[in-house]
Coordinates of C-alpha atoms and ligand atoms in Angstrom, one line a residue:
X7 CA 17.3 59.3 -86.3
X8 CA 16.1 56.8 -83.9
X9 CA 18.7 54.1 -82.9
X10 CA 17.3 50.5 -83.0
X11 CA 20.1 48.6 -81.2
X12 CA 18.8 49.3 -77.8
X13 CA 15.1 48.3 -78.4
X14 CA 13.5 45.1 -77.2
X15 CA 11.5 43.1 -79.9
X16 CA 8.4 44.6 -78.4
X17 CA 9.6 48.1 -78.6
X18 CA 10.9 47.5 -82.1
X19 CA 7.3 46.4 -83.2
X20 CA 6.0 49.8 -81.9
X21 CA 8.7 51.8 -83.4
X22 CA 8.5 50.1 -86.8
X23 CA 4.8 50.4 -86.9
X24 CA 3.0 49.9 -89.4
X25 CA 5.5 47.2 -90.4
X26 CA 4.2 43.7 -89.3
X27 CA 5.7 42.4 -86.1
X28 CA 7.6 39.6 -87.8
X29 CA 9.7 42.2 -89.5
X30 CA 10.7 43.7 -86.1
X31 CA 11.7 40.2 -85.0
X32 CA 13.8 39.7 -88.2
X33 CA 15.6 43.0 -87.5
X34 CA 16.1 42.2 -83.8
X35 CA 17.8 38.9 -85.0
X36 CA 20.0 40.7 -87.5
X37 CA 21.3 43.2 -85.0
X38 CA 22.2 40.2 -82.7
X39 CA 24.0 38.5 -85.6
X40 CA 26.0 41.6 -86.1
X41 CA 24.5 43.2 -89.3
X42 CA 26.6 46.3 -90.2
X43 CA 23.7 48.0 -91.9
X44 CA 20.1 47.4 -93.2
X45 CA 21.7 46.4 -96.4
X46 CA 23.0 43.1 -94.8
X47 CA 19.4 42.1 -94.0
X48 CA 19.0 39.8 -97.0
X49 CA 15.5 38.7 -96.1
X50 CA 14.1 42.1 -96.4
X51 CA 13.3 43.5 -99.8
X52 CA 15.6 46.1 -101.3
X53 CA 12.8 48.8 -101.1
X54 CA 12.2 48.1 -97.5
X55 CA 15.9 48.2 -96.6
X56 CA 16.1 51.6 -98.4
X57 CA 13.0 52.9 -96.6
X58 CA 14.3 51.8 -93.2
X59 CA 17.7 53.3 -93.7
X60 CA 16.1 56.7 -94.4
X61 CA 14.1 56.6 -91.2
X62 CA 16.2 54.8 -88.7
X63 CA 19.8 54.0 -87.7
X64 CA 20.9 50.6 -86.4
X65 CA 23.8 51.9 -84.2
X66 CA 24.5 55.2 -82.6
X67 CA 28.1 54.6 -81.5
X68 CA 31.3 53.6 -83.3
X69 CA 34.8 52.1 -82.4
X70 CA 37.0 55.2 -82.1
X71 CA 40.2 53.4 -81.2
X72 CA 41.6 50.1 -80.2
X73 CA 44.6 49.2 -77.9
X74 CA 46.0 45.7 -77.5
X75 CA 47.9 44.5 -74.6
X76 CA 50.4 41.7 -75.0
X77 CA 48.5 39.7 -72.4
X78 CA 45.5 39.5 -74.8
X79 CA 43.4 42.3 -73.3
X80 CA 41.8 44.6 -75.9
X81 CA 40.6 48.0 -74.9
X82 CA 38.2 49.8 -77.2
X83 CA 37.5 53.6 -77.2
X84 CA 33.8 54.0 -78.3
X85 CA 32.6 57.2 -79.6
X86 CA 29.1 58.3 -78.8
X87 CA 26.7 60.4 -80.9
X88 CA 27.3 63.5 -78.7
X89 CA 31.0 63.3 -79.0
X90 CA 31.7 61.7 -75.7
X91 CA 34.1 58.7 -75.6
X92 CA 33.8 55.7 -73.3
X93 CA 35.9 52.6 -72.9
X94 CA 35.1 48.9 -73.0
X95 CA 37.5 46.1 -72.4
X96 CA 37.9 42.4 -73.6
X97 CA 39.7 40.3 -71.0
X98 CA 41.1 36.8 -71.5
X99 CA 41.2 34.6 -68.4
X100 CA 43.7 31.7 -67.7
X101 CA 41.6 29.2 -69.6
X102 CA 41.3 31.5 -72.7
X103 CA 37.7 32.5 -72.0
X104 CA 36.8 35.9 -73.0
X105 CA 34.9 38.4 -70.7
X106 CA 33.5 41.7 -71.8
X107 CA 33.9 44.6 -69.4
X108 CA 31.2 47.2 -70.0
X109 CA 30.7 50.8 -68.9
X110 CA 27.4 52.1 -67.7
X111 CA 28.1 55.9 -67.4
X112 CA 30.4 58.5 -69.1
X113 CA 32.6 59.3 -66.1
X114 CA 31.2 58.6 -62.6
X115 CA 29.7 60.7 -59.8
X116 CA 31.0 58.4 -57.0
X117 CA 34.4 60.1 -56.8
X118 CA 36.5 57.2 -55.4
X119 CA 39.9 58.8 -54.7
X120 CA 41.8 55.8 -56.2
X121 CA 39.9 55.4 -59.4
X122 CA 40.8 57.3 -62.6
X123 CA 37.1 57.3 -63.9
X124 CA 36.1 58.8 -60.6
X125 CA 38.7 61.5 -60.9
X126 CA 37.0 62.6 -64.2
X127 CA 33.7 63.6 -62.7
X128 CA 30.4 62.7 -64.2
X129 CA 29.2 63.5 -67.7
X130 CA 26.0 61.4 -68.2
X131 CA 24.3 58.1 -67.9
X132 CA 24.6 55.8 -71.0
X133 CA 21.5 54.8 -72.8
X134 CA 20.5 51.2 -73.4
X135 CA 21.7 51.2 -77.1
X136 CA 25.1 52.6 -75.9
X137 CA 25.4 49.7 -73.4
X138 CA 24.3 47.0 -75.9
X139 CA 26.6 48.4 -78.6
X140 CA 29.6 48.0 -76.4
X141 CA 28.9 44.3 -76.2
X142 CA 28.4 44.2 -80.0
X143 CA 31.5 46.1 -80.8
X144 CA 33.6 43.7 -78.6
X145 CA 31.8 40.8 -80.2
X146 CA 32.9 42.0 -83.5
X147 CA 36.4 41.4 -82.4
X148 CA 35.9 38.1 -80.6
X149 CA 32.7 36.3 -81.5
X150 CA 32.5 33.9 -78.5
X151 CA 32.3 36.1 -75.4
X152 CA 31.6 33.9 -72.4
X153 CA 30.9 36.4 -69.6
X154 CA 30.1 40.1 -69.0
X155 CA 31.3 42.1 -66.0
X156 CA 29.7 45.5 -65.6
X157 CA 32.8 46.9 -64.1
X158 CA 33.8 49.5 -66.6
X159 CA 33.3 53.2 -66.3
X160 CA 30.5 54.5 -64.0
X161 CA 28.3 53.2 -61.2
X162 CA 25.8 50.7 -62.7
X163 CA 23.2 51.0 -59.9
X164 CA 22.8 54.7 -60.6
X165 CA 21.8 53.8 -64.1
X166 CA 19.8 50.6 -63.4
X167 CA 16.8 51.5 -65.8
X168 CA 18.9 51.7 -69.0
X169 CA 21.2 48.9 -67.8
X170 CA 18.2 46.7 -67.2
X171 CA 16.9 47.4 -70.7
X172 CA 20.2 46.6 -72.2
X173 CA 20.7 43.4 -70.3
X174 CA 17.2 42.2 -71.3
X175 CA 18.3 42.6 -74.9
X176 CA 21.7 40.9 -74.3
X177 CA 20.1 38.0 -72.6
X178 CA 17.0 37.7 -74.9
X179 CA 17.0 34.1 -76.3
X180 CA 15.5 35.5 -79.6
X181 CA 18.7 37.5 -80.0
X182 CA 22.1 37.4 -78.3
X183 CA 20.9 35.0 -75.7
X184 CA 23.7 35.3 -73.2
X185 CA 22.9 33.6 -69.8
X186 CA 22.3 36.0 -66.9
X187 CA 24.4 33.7 -64.7
X188 CA 27.3 34.9 -66.8
X189 CA 26.9 38.5 -65.9
X190 CA 28.4 40.1 -62.8
X191 CA 27.6 43.6 -61.7
X192 CA 29.9 45.5 -59.5
X193 CA 28.6 48.4 -57.5
X194 CA 30.2 50.9 -55.1
X195 CA 27.4 50.0 -52.7
X196 CA 24.3 52.0 -53.6
X197 CA 21.8 51.0 -50.8
X198 CA 18.6 51.8 -52.7
X199 CA 20.0 50.2 -56.0
X200 CA 20.8 46.9 -54.1
X201 CA 17.3 46.8 -52.7
X202 CA 15.8 47.4 -56.1
X203 CA 17.9 44.6 -57.6
X204 CA 16.7 42.3 -54.8
X205 CA 13.0 43.1 -55.5
X206 CA 13.0 43.5 -59.3
X207 CA 16.1 41.9 -60.7
X208 CA 17.8 41.3 -63.0
X209 CA 19.1 38.2 -61.5
X210 CA 22.8 38.4 -62.0
X211 CA 25.9 38.0 -59.9
X212 CA 26.5 40.8 -57.5
X213 CA 29.8 42.3 -56.4
X214 CA 30.2 45.2 -54.1
X215 CA 33.3 47.4 -53.8
X216 CA 33.8 47.6 -50.1
X217 CA 37.4 48.7 -50.3
X218 CA 37.5 48.8 -46.5
X219 CA 34.9 48.1 -43.8
X220 CA 36.3 50.8 -41.6
X221 CA 33.5 53.4 -41.8
X222 CA 35.6 56.6 -41.5
X223 CA 38.3 55.4 -43.9
X224 CA 35.7 54.2 -46.4
X225 CA 34.0 57.5 -46.4
X226 CA 37.2 59.3 -47.2
X227 CA 38.1 56.8 -49.9
X228 CA 34.7 56.5 -51.4
X229 CA 32.7 59.7 -50.9
X230 CA 29.5 58.0 -52.0
X231 CA 29.8 55.9 -48.8
X232 CA 28.5 58.9 -46.8
X233 CA 25.1 58.6 -48.3
X234 CA 25.3 54.8 -48.2
X235 CA 26.8 54.0 -44.8
X236 CA 28.1 50.5 -44.0
X237 CA 25.3 49.4 -41.6
X238 CA 22.6 50.3 -44.2
X239 CA 24.8 48.6 -46.9
X240 CA 25.1 45.4 -45.0
X241 CA 21.3 45.3 -44.3
X242 CA 20.6 45.8 -48.0
X243 CA 23.1 42.9 -48.8
X244 CA 21.3 40.7 -46.3
X245 CA 18.0 41.6 -47.8
X246 CA 19.3 40.9 -51.2
X247 CA 20.6 37.5 -50.2
X248 CA 17.3 36.6 -48.5
X249 CA 15.5 37.4 -51.8
X250 CA 18.0 36.2 -54.3
X251 CA 20.0 33.6 -52.2
X252 CA 23.1 34.1 -54.1
X253 CA 26.7 34.4 -52.8
X254 CA 28.0 37.8 -53.2
X255 CA 31.5 39.1 -53.7
X256 CA 33.0 41.9 -51.7
X257 CA 35.7 43.6 -53.6
X258 CA 38.6 45.3 -51.9
X259 CA 41.1 47.3 -54.0
X260 CA 44.2 47.2 -51.8
X261 CA 46.0 50.6 -51.6
X262 CA 49.5 50.1 -50.1
X263 CA 49.8 51.3 -46.5
X264 CA 46.2 52.7 -46.5
X265 CA 43.6 50.0 -46.2
X266 CA 45.8 47.1 -45.4
X267 CA 46.0 47.8 -41.6
X268 CA 44.9 45.4 -38.8
X269 CA 41.8 47.5 -38.5
X270 CA 40.9 47.0 -42.1
X271 CA 41.4 43.2 -41.8
X272 CA 39.3 42.9 -38.6
X273 CA 36.5 45.2 -39.9
X274 CA 36.4 43.1 -43.1
X275 CA 36.1 39.9 -41.1
X276 CA 33.3 41.6 -39.0
X277 CA 31.4 42.7 -42.1
X278 CA 31.3 39.3 -43.6
X279 CA 29.5 37.9 -40.6
X280 CA 26.0 37.1 -41.4
X281 CA 26.6 37.3 -45.1
X282 CA 27.4 34.6 -47.6
X283 CA 30.3 36.4 -49.2
X284 CA 33.7 35.8 -50.8
X285 CA 36.3 38.5 -50.7
X286 CA 38.1 39.6 -53.9
X287 CA 41.4 41.3 -53.3
X288 CA 42.4 43.6 -56.1
X289 CA 46.0 45.1 -56.0
X290 CA 45.6 48.7 -56.8
X291 CA 46.5 49.5 -60.5
X292 CA 48.6 52.7 -60.6
X293 CA 47.0 55.9 -61.9
X294 CA 49.5 58.7 -62.2
X295 CA 49.1 61.6 -59.9
X296 CA 46.6 60.0 -57.5
X297 CA 47.1 61.0 -53.8
X298 CA 45.4 60.3 -50.5
X299 CA 45.9 62.7 -47.5
X300 CA 48.6 64.4 -49.6
X301 CA 50.6 61.3 -50.1
X302 CA 51.0 59.4 -53.5
X303 CA 49.0 56.2 -53.6
X304 CA 51.1 53.1 -54.1
X305 CA 50.6 49.5 -55.1
X306 CA 50.4 47.1 -52.1
X307 CA 53.5 45.1 -51.4
X308 CA 53.2 41.3 -51.9
X309 CA 53.5 40.9 -48.1
X310 CA 50.5 43.1 -47.5
X311 CA 48.3 41.2 -49.9
X312 CA 49.5 37.9 -48.5
X313 CA 48.8 38.9 -44.9
X314 CA 45.4 40.2 -45.8
X315 CA 44.5 37.1 -47.6
X316 CA 45.9 34.8 -44.9
X317 CA 44.0 36.5 -42.0
X318 CA 40.7 36.2 -43.9
X319 CA 41.4 32.6 -44.9
X320 CA 42.2 31.7 -41.3
X321 CA 38.7 32.9 -40.4
X322 CA 37.1 30.5 -43.1
X323 CA 36.5 33.3 -45.5
X324 CA 37.0 32.5 -49.2
X325 CA 39.5 34.8 -50.8
X326 CA 40.1 35.4 -54.4
X327 CA 42.8 37.4 -56.0
X328 CA 42.2 39.4 -59.1
X329 CA 44.9 39.0 -61.8
X330 CA 46.3 42.1 -63.4
X331 CA 45.2 42.4 -66.9
X332 CA 45.6 45.0 -69.5
X333 CA 47.9 47.3 -67.6
X334 CA 49.9 48.4 -70.5
X335 CA 46.9 49.7 -72.3
X336 CA 45.3 51.3 -69.1
X337 CA 42.5 48.8 -69.5
X338 CA 42.8 47.4 -66.0
X339 CA 40.3 48.1 -63.2
X340 CA 40.2 51.8 -62.2
X341 CA 42.3 52.9 -65.1
X342 CA 39.5 53.6 -67.6
X343 CA 38.8 57.1 -68.6
X344 CA 39.3 59.4 -71.4
X345 CA 36.0 61.0 -72.0
X346 CA 37.3 63.1 -74.9
X347 CA 35.0 66.0 -74.1
X348 CA 34.9 68.7 -71.5
X349 CA 33.4 67.1 -68.4
X350 CA 30.6 68.7 -66.5
X351 CA 30.7 67.8 -62.9
X352 CA 27.4 67.6 -61.0
X353 CA 27.7 66.0 -57.6
Ligands
LIG413 N1 31.6 51.6 -60.1 C1 31.6 50.2 -59.8 C2 32.1 49.3 -61.0 C3 33.3 49.9 -61.7 S1 34.9 50.0 -60.8 C4 32.4 49.8 -58.6 O1 33.0 50.7 -58.1 O2 32.3 48.7 -58.2 C5 35.3 48.2 -60.8 C6 36.2 47.8 -59.7 O3 37.5 48.4 -59.9 C7 35.8 48.3 -58.3 O4 35.9 47.2 -57.4 C8 36.8 49.3 -57.9 O5 37.0 49.4 -56.5 C9 38.1 48.8 -58.6 N2 39.1 49.9 -58.9 C10 38.9 51.2 -59.0 N3 40.1 51.8 -59.3 C11 41.0 50.9 -59.2 C12 42.5 50.9 -59.4 N4 43.1 52.1 -59.8 N5 43.1 49.7 -59.4 C13 42.4 48.5 -59.1 N6 41.1 48.5 -58.9 C14 40.4 49.7 -59.0
LIG414 FE1 32.9 55.1 -59.9 FE2 33.5 52.6 -59.4 FE3 35.5 54.3 -60.0 FE4 34.2 54.5 -57.7 S1 35.5 52.8 -58.4 S2 34.7 56.3 -59.0 S3 32.2 53.9 -58.2 S4 33.8 53.6 -61.3

């Protein structure tokens, strides 16, 4: 049965034809309000509710599991209609604001060597309804979500079409009405995707996972960097800033002893030249069994993080540190991934 949660009001009108358009708008509102079924839609007649529930389903996914970390982080496992399982996370910041961390793919084709999702391979892109529903499921736990970060499983710019549809729904003032300014998209640096964002939106905050600005090391750590080399990435970011005029964030997950060398620091300083960028340092969250060049990856030492931060700050670069959240439920960055099905890997 067709799923309605991922349809815009205009698409709903078409799908529900010959029902009058105002019915579609009512249903769109009900989904945003969190109606569990057509039965909750009390301004529709009983007959109509019954007829609708025979032809359509509101949601295609369900909460398959929940893990709570003592720090307030909640991780949801979400079961999809084909049996795949993805993860979404609710994070609470220092001021008690809630942020939803949303996935865009089941698995990820980028293959970053430090990321659990990457180690699973790629299953498939999520559909707009599967993206919207993650937000709805998280909101059923905490009604007042202030921000969204698109930093869950997958590479969002490799699924921009469905993501755009989902964000249009989440930001539609006739429904959920979240402000686009409260949405941050994190990408591993897909050059064509950044250019498309610059040209066609949506107009959200952009973060790029640089990891290191040393080209050879980056390509080893992030195989997707081969097809998206640093000079082309920087040009795309400059193009993005010319068109959108927004400060971007460069994220660097710090891997102890790997990308915390002098070369990484100086390359990072060089990369920020000509960009309006802040650097977000993320201490690597451990994932068991992960190695690089045959040696187990390790967390950075406090001194390594401090030195990196100090050197950038000395050059006038704004540095932010990401706080560790949700580690006991493996809900922190790079720890997401239990797809629950056999993974098909296409590279
Ligand atoms: N695919 C996108 C968004 C999801 S990953 C991207 O790569 O940007 C979100 C962030 O988590 C990225 O900045 C990534 O570098 C970081 N990350 C991945 N694995 C990590 C780990 N084990 N510990 C800490 N951060 C990690
Ligand atoms: Fe994919 Fe991001 Fe993980 Fe890299 S860090 S494998 S791009 S989810």
